[in-house]
């Protein structure tokens, strides 16, 4: 069994509403991917991988809070969640679960939608993006959402968001050469992880479960900088930072908290990156995920190559089973059928 823990979809009803709200120019990529919004194309694509391949559905970017203001984002989130529930009900053998979307630009409404989506629609977690219209996730107004997910002991899927409007240099107006995506998204994820760690999230909620997209981004590769550069030298490079306060509030070295995140294998088929992330997070915290359907073939390529990478890892069979399906089932509290 292989359960793809991080695949993206835009259900048809939601997709039509999104097209009404969004600037059509940036949507070109989405329109060219039938498997993203055409469920028949999606199912046909999945057939290549046999009956034991399933997908946990997460809503594709852009974030809901970029599409609609607080006055209408709750309705948009509800449409997304109801539409994904319908897909799971219609195709339970392919889509065993979905992840709820939240109107994060209205934190009170987001908490209401979290409750409704989990309790009434059966969502097995929620998805948040690495910032909310530029506001970091460790902002106090989002604390209740993290606290509630920790209380429920259900996972949070965290997806990067950044656009060309975020320049790479102060002298520029925009990011060039899609640096905002290729390098900016890994930075976004890593920065969000750091903000959550140093704001004390894992101290307040020791058992919180957060799934980072793309194998924890830069964190595994930068283990040395985190382990040595942050542990004993935190604050020494910035005169205005209260290093003593930061060290006092964290009961463990920073790297220990970073290892508590979960990470998927959505690395565009990178065997080197997968081995690095697996060594950092450990087999219990790594989940099979592909980023389907955002590959050059429109869906199957990343699945095929990610499976090839995982099957080629020099790990015990039990560890491979945990990565492929046992870990995500445990996180979602779903037993094997």
mmCIF file of C-alpha atoms in Angstrom, residues 47-329:
data_model
loop_
_atom_site.group_PDB
_atom_site.id
_atom_site.type_symbol
_atom_site.label_atom_id
_atom_site.label_comp_id
_atom_site.label_asym_id
_atom_site.label_seq_id
_atom_site.Cartn_x
_atom_site.Cartn_y
_atom_site.Cartn_z
ATOM 1 C CA UNK A 47 -4.388 3.815 -12.551
ATOM 2 C CA UNK A 48 -0.759 3.549 -13.679
ATOM 3 C CA UNK A 49 0.248 2.826 -10.096
ATOM 4 C CA UNK A 50 -2.199 0.063 -9.304
ATOM 5 C CA UNK A 51 -5.046 -0.389 -6.878
ATOM 6 C CA UNK A 52 -2.812 0.014 -3.831
ATOM 7 C CA UNK A 53 -1.950 3.645 -4.625
ATOM 8 C CA UNK A 54 -4.110 6.231 -2.805
ATOM 9 C CA UNK A 55 -3.980 9.979 -2.227
ATOM 10 C CA UNK A 56 -4.756 12.175 0.743
ATOM 11 C CA UNK A 57 -6.241 15.282 -0.851
ATOM 12 C CA UNK A 58 -4.981 18.764 -0.033
ATOM 13 C CA UNK A 59 -6.182 21.936 -1.697
ATOM 14 C CA UNK A 60 -3.726 23.387 -4.188
ATOM 15 C CA UNK A 61 -2.354 26.887 -3.827
ATOM 16 C CA UNK A 62 -3.063 29.782 -4.062
ATOM 17 C CA UNK A 63 -4.077 30.152 -0.405
ATOM 18 C CA UNK A 64 -7.713 30.978 0.204
ATOM 19 C CA UNK A 65 -6.716 34.199 1.957
ATOM 20 C CA UNK A 66 -5.112 35.420 -1.274
ATOM 21 C CA UNK A 67 -8.302 34.813 -3.222
ATOM 22 C CA UNK A 68 -10.852 36.365 -0.901
ATOM 23 C CA UNK A 69 -11.059 38.877 1.913
ATOM 24 C CA UNK A 70 -12.266 38.003 5.406
ATOM 25 C CA UNK A 71 -15.846 38.725 4.417
ATOM 26 C CA UNK A 72 -15.974 35.867 1.887
ATOM 27 C CA UNK A 73 -13.019 33.576 2.652
ATOM 28 C CA UNK A 74 -15.042 31.459 5.146
ATOM 29 C CA UNK A 75 -17.565 30.560 2.451
ATOM 30 C CA UNK A 76 -14.751 29.731 0.046
ATOM 31 C CA UNK A 77 -13.106 27.446 2.592
ATOM 32 C CA UNK A 78 -16.417 25.705 3.243
ATOM 33 C CA UNK A 79 -16.888 25.149 -0.489
ATOM 34 C CA UNK A 80 -13.408 23.643 -0.750
ATOM 35 C CA UNK A 81 -13.931 21.315 2.187
ATOM 36 C CA UNK A 82 -17.386 20.162 1.153
ATOM 37 C CA UNK A 83 -16.133 19.532 -2.384
ATOM 38 C CA UNK A 84 -13.219 17.430 -1.137
ATOM 39 C CA UNK A 85 -15.524 15.460 1.140
ATOM 40 C CA UNK A 86 -17.652 14.665 -1.923
ATOM 41 C CA UNK A 87 -14.596 13.342 -3.782
ATOM 42 C CA UNK A 88 -13.648 11.106 -0.858
ATOM 43 C CA UNK A 89 -17.196 9.785 -0.590
ATOM 44 C CA UNK A 90 -17.382 9.056 -4.305
ATOM 45 C CA UNK A 91 -13.934 7.463 -4.614
ATOM 46 C CA UNK A 92 -12.996 6.044 -1.185
ATOM 47 C CA UNK A 93 -10.611 3.493 -2.675
ATOM 48 C CA UNK A 94 -8.527 6.286 -4.221
ATOM 49 C CA UNK A 95 -9.053 9.155 -1.774
ATOM 50 C CA UNK A 96 -9.188 7.780 1.783
ATOM 51 C CA UNK A 97 -9.006 11.202 3.427
ATOM 52 C CA UNK A 98 -8.801 14.933 2.859
ATOM 53 C CA UNK A 99 -7.159 17.850 4.627
ATOM 54 C CA UNK A 100 -9.290 20.862 5.500
ATOM 55 C CA UNK A 101 -8.587 24.362 4.233
ATOM 56 C CA UNK A 102 -9.062 27.337 6.529
ATOM 57 C CA UNK A 103 -9.840 31.056 6.017
ATOM 58 C CA UNK A 104 -6.713 32.148 7.853
ATOM 59 C CA UNK A 105 -7.338 35.870 7.276
ATOM 60 C CA UNK A 106 -10.213 35.495 9.749
ATOM 61 C CA UNK A 107 -8.777 33.457 12.659
ATOM 62 C CA UNK A 108 -12.115 33.138 14.466
ATOM 63 C CA UNK A 109 -13.796 31.850 11.321
ATOM 64 C CA UNK A 110 -10.795 29.566 10.720
ATOM 65 C CA UNK A 111 -11.304 27.985 14.130
ATOM 66 C CA UNK A 112 -15.009 27.517 13.385
ATOM 67 C CA UNK A 113 -14.208 25.929 10.031
ATOM 68 C CA UNK A 114 -11.630 23.651 11.648
ATOM 69 C CA UNK A 115 -14.304 22.367 14.027
ATOM 70 C CA UNK A 116 -16.886 21.919 11.295
ATOM 71 C CA UNK A 117 -14.506 20.266 8.828
ATOM 72 C CA UNK A 118 -13.160 17.760 11.342
ATOM 73 C CA UNK A 119 -16.335 17.035 13.308
ATOM 74 C CA UNK A 120 -18.897 17.100 10.516
ATOM 75 C CA UNK A 121 -16.997 16.487 7.272
ATOM 76 C CA UNK A 122 -14.393 14.084 8.639
ATOM 77 C CA UNK A 123 -11.228 15.975 7.664
ATOM 78 C CA UNK A 124 -8.140 14.295 9.092
ATOM 79 C CA UNK A 125 -6.136 17.490 9.564
ATOM 80 C CA UNK A 126 -5.818 21.044 8.307
ATOM 81 C CA UNK A 127 -3.532 22.812 5.869
ATOM 82 C CA UNK A 128 -1.895 26.161 6.550
ATOM 83 C CA UNK A 129 0.539 28.151 4.446
ATOM 84 C CA UNK A 130 3.882 29.465 5.667
ATOM 85 C CA UNK A 131 2.559 32.992 5.996
ATOM 86 C CA UNK A 132 -0.870 34.571 5.969
ATOM 87 C CA UNK A 133 -0.716 37.490 3.556
ATOM 88 C CA UNK A 134 2.761 38.240 4.883
ATOM 89 C CA UNK A 135 1.980 37.610 8.551
ATOM 90 C CA UNK A 136 4.055 34.849 10.241
ATOM 91 C CA UNK A 137 2.419 31.756 11.673
ATOM 92 C CA UNK A 138 3.791 32.461 15.146
ATOM 93 C CA UNK A 139 1.647 35.591 15.360
ATOM 94 C CA UNK A 140 -0.502 35.280 18.516
ATOM 95 C CA UNK A 141 -3.725 35.498 16.523
ATOM 96 C CA UNK A 142 -3.060 32.015 15.087
ATOM 97 C CA UNK A 143 -2.181 30.381 18.411
ATOM 98 C CA UNK A 144 -5.703 29.057 18.968
ATOM 99 C CA UNK A 145 -5.561 27.089 15.712
ATOM 100 C CA UNK A 146 -2.319 25.369 16.672
ATOM 101 C CA UNK A 147 -3.607 24.763 20.187
ATOM 102 C CA UNK A 148 -6.800 23.186 18.901
ATOM 103 C CA UNK A 149 -4.957 20.868 16.528
ATOM 104 C CA UNK A 150 -2.643 19.855 19.359
ATOM 105 C CA UNK A 151 -5.665 19.173 21.574
ATOM 106 C CA UNK A 152 -7.248 17.032 18.881
ATOM 107 C CA UNK A 153 -3.926 15.291 18.198
ATOM 108 C CA UNK A 154 -4.393 15.671 14.440
ATOM 109 C CA UNK A 155 -1.719 16.865 11.987
ATOM 110 C CA UNK A 156 -1.209 20.224 10.329
ATOM 111 C CA UNK A 157 0.007 20.183 6.723
ATOM 112 C CA UNK A 158 2.246 23.232 6.096
ATOM 113 C CA UNK A 159 2.708 24.438 2.526
ATOM 114 C CA UNK A 160 5.048 27.209 1.326
ATOM 115 C CA UNK A 161 3.689 30.352 -0.269
ATOM 116 C CA UNK A 162 5.643 33.129 -1.925
ATOM 117 C CA UNK A 163 5.264 34.882 -5.275
ATOM 118 C CA UNK A 164 7.316 36.850 -7.770
ATOM 119 C CA UNK A 165 6.134 39.993 -5.981
ATOM 120 C CA UNK A 166 8.597 39.135 -3.191
ATOM 121 C CA UNK A 167 11.943 40.383 -4.579
ATOM 122 C CA UNK A 168 15.239 38.623 -3.912
ATOM 123 C CA UNK A 169 17.088 41.925 -3.489
ATOM 124 C CA UNK A 170 15.992 45.185 -1.913
ATOM 125 C CA UNK A 171 16.887 47.036 -5.119
ATOM 126 C CA UNK A 172 14.483 44.925 -7.224
ATOM 127 C CA UNK A 173 10.729 45.126 -7.571
ATOM 128 C CA UNK A 174 10.155 41.448 -8.288
ATOM 129 C CA UNK A 175 11.915 38.110 -8.095
ATOM 130 C CA UNK A 176 13.539 37.010 -11.351
ATOM 131 C CA UNK A 177 14.017 33.598 -12.970
ATOM 132 C CA UNK A 178 11.401 32.014 -10.686
ATOM 133 C CA UNK A 179 13.869 32.212 -7.795
ATOM 134 C CA UNK A 180 10.811 32.993 -5.640
ATOM 135 C CA UNK A 181 9.652 29.412 -6.261
ATOM 136 C CA UNK A 182 12.797 27.302 -6.698
ATOM 137 C CA UNK A 183 14.692 28.797 -3.755
ATOM 138 C CA UNK A 184 12.107 31.045 -2.127
ATOM 139 C CA UNK A 185 9.673 28.285 -1.223
ATOM 140 C CA UNK A 186 12.297 26.199 0.626
ATOM 141 C CA UNK A 187 13.363 29.348 2.464
ATOM 142 C CA UNK A 188 9.732 30.124 3.331
ATOM 143 C CA UNK A 189 9.220 26.684 4.830
ATOM 144 C CA UNK A 190 12.489 26.818 6.762
ATOM 145 C CA UNK A 191 11.777 30.302 8.104
ATOM 146 C CA UNK A 192 8.270 29.285 9.196
ATOM 147 C CA UNK A 193 9.678 26.226 10.973
ATOM 148 C CA UNK A 194 12.237 28.405 12.772
ATOM 149 C CA UNK A 195 9.622 30.945 13.847
ATOM 150 C CA UNK A 196 7.467 28.181 15.294
ATOM 151 C CA UNK A 197 10.410 26.620 17.103
ATOM 152 C CA UNK A 198 11.775 29.812 18.654
ATOM 153 C CA UNK A 199 8.337 31.142 19.555
ATOM 154 C CA UNK A 200 8.034 28.128 21.861
ATOM 155 C CA UNK A 201 5.298 26.231 20.009
ATOM 156 C CA UNK A 202 6.757 22.834 20.923
ATOM 157 C CA UNK A 203 7.168 23.903 24.542
ATOM 158 C CA UNK A 204 3.475 24.815 24.750
ATOM 159 C CA UNK A 205 2.343 21.816 22.708
ATOM 160 C CA UNK A 206 4.990 19.064 22.946
ATOM 161 C CA UNK A 207 3.003 16.567 20.887
ATOM 162 C CA UNK A 208 1.876 18.868 18.071
ATOM 163 C CA UNK A 209 2.246 17.302 14.638
ATOM 164 C CA UNK A 210 3.224 19.477 11.666
ATOM 165 C CA UNK A 211 3.936 17.983 8.233
ATOM 166 C CA UNK A 212 6.390 20.072 6.236
ATOM 167 C CA UNK A 213 6.211 19.924 2.464
ATOM 168 C CA UNK A 214 9.348 19.052 0.455
ATOM 169 C CA UNK A 215 11.190 17.136 3.196
ATOM 170 C CA UNK A 216 11.580 20.008 5.645
ATOM 171 C CA UNK A 217 13.054 22.238 2.939
ATOM 172 C CA UNK A 218 16.524 23.543 3.898
ATOM 173 C CA UNK A 219 16.541 22.271 7.467
ATOM 174 C CA UNK A 220 18.092 18.782 7.028
ATOM 175 C CA UNK A 221 20.871 20.133 4.812
ATOM 176 C CA UNK A 222 21.650 22.904 7.317
ATOM 177 C CA UNK A 223 21.709 20.611 10.354
ATOM 178 C CA UNK A 224 25.190 21.778 11.336
ATOM 179 C CA UNK A 225 24.264 25.466 11.321
ATOM 180 C CA UNK A 226 21.206 24.694 13.432
ATOM 181 C CA UNK A 227 22.930 22.307 15.841
ATOM 182 C CA UNK A 228 26.083 24.353 16.460
ATOM 183 C CA UNK A 229 25.389 27.805 15.090
ATOM 184 C CA UNK A 230 22.077 28.272 16.889
ATOM 185 C CA UNK A 231 22.522 26.205 20.042
ATOM 186 C CA UNK A 232 25.376 28.026 21.778
ATOM 187 C CA UNK A 233 25.678 31.209 19.712
ATOM 188 C CA UNK A 234 22.042 32.266 19.441
ATOM 189 C CA UNK A 235 21.793 36.031 19.699
ATOM 190 C CA UNK A 236 25.513 36.673 19.452
ATOM 191 C CA UNK A 237 25.164 38.076 15.924
ATOM 192 C CA UNK A 238 22.333 40.505 16.692
ATOM 193 C CA UNK A 239 22.849 43.067 19.420
ATOM 194 C CA UNK A 240 19.138 43.766 19.806
ATOM 195 C CA UNK A 241 18.065 40.142 20.284
ATOM 196 C CA UNK A 242 17.491 38.859 23.807
ATOM 197 C CA UNK A 243 19.582 35.700 23.584
ATOM 198 C CA UNK A 244 19.243 34.896 27.265
ATOM 199 C CA UNK A 245 15.465 35.027 26.966
ATOM 200 C CA UNK A 246 15.470 32.706 23.941
ATOM 201 C CA UNK A 247 17.753 30.176 25.587
ATOM 202 C CA UNK A 248 15.789 30.240 28.822
ATOM 203 C CA UNK A 249 12.438 29.607 27.136
ATOM 204 C CA UNK A 250 13.633 26.541 25.201
ATOM 205 C CA UNK A 251 14.326 23.537 27.405
ATOM 206 C CA UNK A 252 16.180 21.665 24.662
ATOM 207 C CA UNK A 253 18.682 22.553 21.903
ATOM 208 C CA UNK A 254 16.934 24.045 18.840
ATOM 209 C CA UNK A 255 17.831 21.128 16.578
ATOM 210 C CA UNK A 256 15.787 18.778 18.778
ATOM 211 C CA UNK A 257 12.630 20.754 18.041
ATOM 212 C CA UNK A 258 13.290 20.803 14.301
ATOM 213 C CA UNK A 259 13.473 17.001 14.369
ATOM 214 C CA UNK A 260 9.936 16.903 15.761
ATOM 215 C CA UNK A 261 8.475 18.102 12.479
ATOM 216 C CA UNK A 262 7.265 15.560 9.962
ATOM 217 C CA UNK A 263 8.424 15.716 6.352
ATOM 218 C CA UNK A 264 7.189 14.349 3.056
ATOM 219 C CA UNK A 265 9.242 12.906 0.192
ATOM 220 C CA UNK A 266 8.040 15.466 -2.390
ATOM 221 C CA UNK A 267 11.490 16.350 -3.709
ATOM 222 C CA UNK A 268 10.908 16.020 -7.453
ATOM 223 C CA UNK A 269 12.590 12.614 -7.449
ATOM 224 C CA UNK A 270 15.777 13.630 -5.620
ATOM 225 C CA UNK A 271 17.426 10.572 -4.104
ATOM 226 C CA UNK A 272 20.171 12.660 -2.462
ATOM 227 C CA UNK A 273 17.667 14.967 -0.783
ATOM 228 C CA UNK A 274 15.532 12.043 0.352
ATOM 229 C CA UNK A 275 18.465 10.327 2.031
ATOM 230 C CA UNK A 276 19.476 13.552 3.755
ATOM 231 C CA UNK A 277 15.964 14.221 5.034
ATOM 232 C CA UNK A 278 15.468 10.645 6.142
ATOM 233 C CA UNK A 279 18.685 10.717 8.160
ATOM 234 C CA UNK A 280 17.628 13.982 9.805
ATOM 235 C CA UNK A 281 13.976 13.232 10.622
ATOM 236 C CA UNK A 282 14.088 9.431 10.941
ATOM 237 C CA UNK A 283 11.785 6.870 9.342
ATOM 238 C CA UNK A 284 8.973 7.491 11.841
ATOM 239 C CA UNK A 285 8.671 11.136 10.766
ATOM 240 C CA UNK A 286 8.923 10.773 6.975
ATOM 241 C CA UNK A 287 5.824 10.350 4.802
ATOM 242 C CA UNK A 288 5.443 9.313 1.179
ATOM 243 C CA UNK A 289 4.328 12.449 -0.690
ATOM 244 C CA UNK A 290 4.740 13.419 -4.329
ATOM 245 C CA UNK A 291 3.382 16.934 -5.007
ATOM 246 C CA UNK A 292 1.133 15.424 -7.688
ATOM 247 C CA UNK A 293 0.218 16.713 -10.268
ATOM 248 C CA UNK A 294 2.852 19.485 -10.525
ATOM 249 C CA UNK A 295 5.401 17.733 -12.710
ATOM 250 C CA UNK A 296 6.331 18.013 -16.406
ATOM 251 C CA UNK A 297 3.952 15.148 -17.289
ATOM 252 C CA UNK A 298 1.007 16.643 -15.405
ATOM 253 C CA UNK A 299 0.801 14.099 -12.613
ATOM 254 C CA UNK A 300 2.474 10.684 -12.944
ATOM 255 C CA UNK A 301 6.146 11.634 -13.209
ATOM 256 C CA UNK A 302 6.742 12.708 -9.598
ATOM 257 C CA UNK A 303 4.807 9.693 -8.336
ATOM 258 C CA UNK A 304 6.845 7.315 -10.468
ATOM 259 C CA UNK A 305 10.189 8.844 -9.590
ATOM 260 C CA UNK A 306 9.437 9.182 -5.883
ATOM 261 C CA UNK A 307 8.477 5.507 -5.693
ATOM 262 C CA UNK A 308 11.715 4.616 -7.479
ATOM 263 C CA UNK A 309 13.702 6.654 -4.942
ATOM 264 C CA UNK A 310 11.983 5.115 -1.908
ATOM 265 C CA UNK A 311 12.277 1.578 -3.278
ATOM 266 C CA UNK A 312 15.987 2.198 -3.842
ATOM 267 C CA UNK A 313 16.717 3.312 -0.270
ATOM 268 C CA UNK A 314 18.987 1.043 1.768
ATOM 269 C CA UNK A 315 16.530 0.721 4.655
ATOM 270 C CA UNK A 316 14.672 -2.172 6.319
ATOM 271 C CA UNK A 317 11.383 -3.262 4.776
ATOM 272 C CA UNK A 318 9.518 -2.173 7.904
ATOM 273 C CA UNK A 319 10.896 1.372 7.612
ATOM 274 C CA UNK A 320 9.786 1.509 3.977
ATOM 275 C CA UNK A 321 6.285 0.429 4.995
ATOM 276 C CA UNK A 322 6.159 3.168 7.610
ATOM 277 C CA UNK A 323 7.112 5.768 5.020
ATOM 278 C CA UNK A 324 4.666 4.484 2.433
ATOM 279 C CA UNK A 325 1.544 4.266 4.582
ATOM 280 C CA UNK A 326 1.870 3.433 8.259
ATOM 281 C CA UNK A 327 3.073 6.847 9.411
ATOM 282 C CA UNK A 328 0.324 8.806 7.703
ATOM 283 C CA UNK A 329 -2.325 6.355 8.914
#
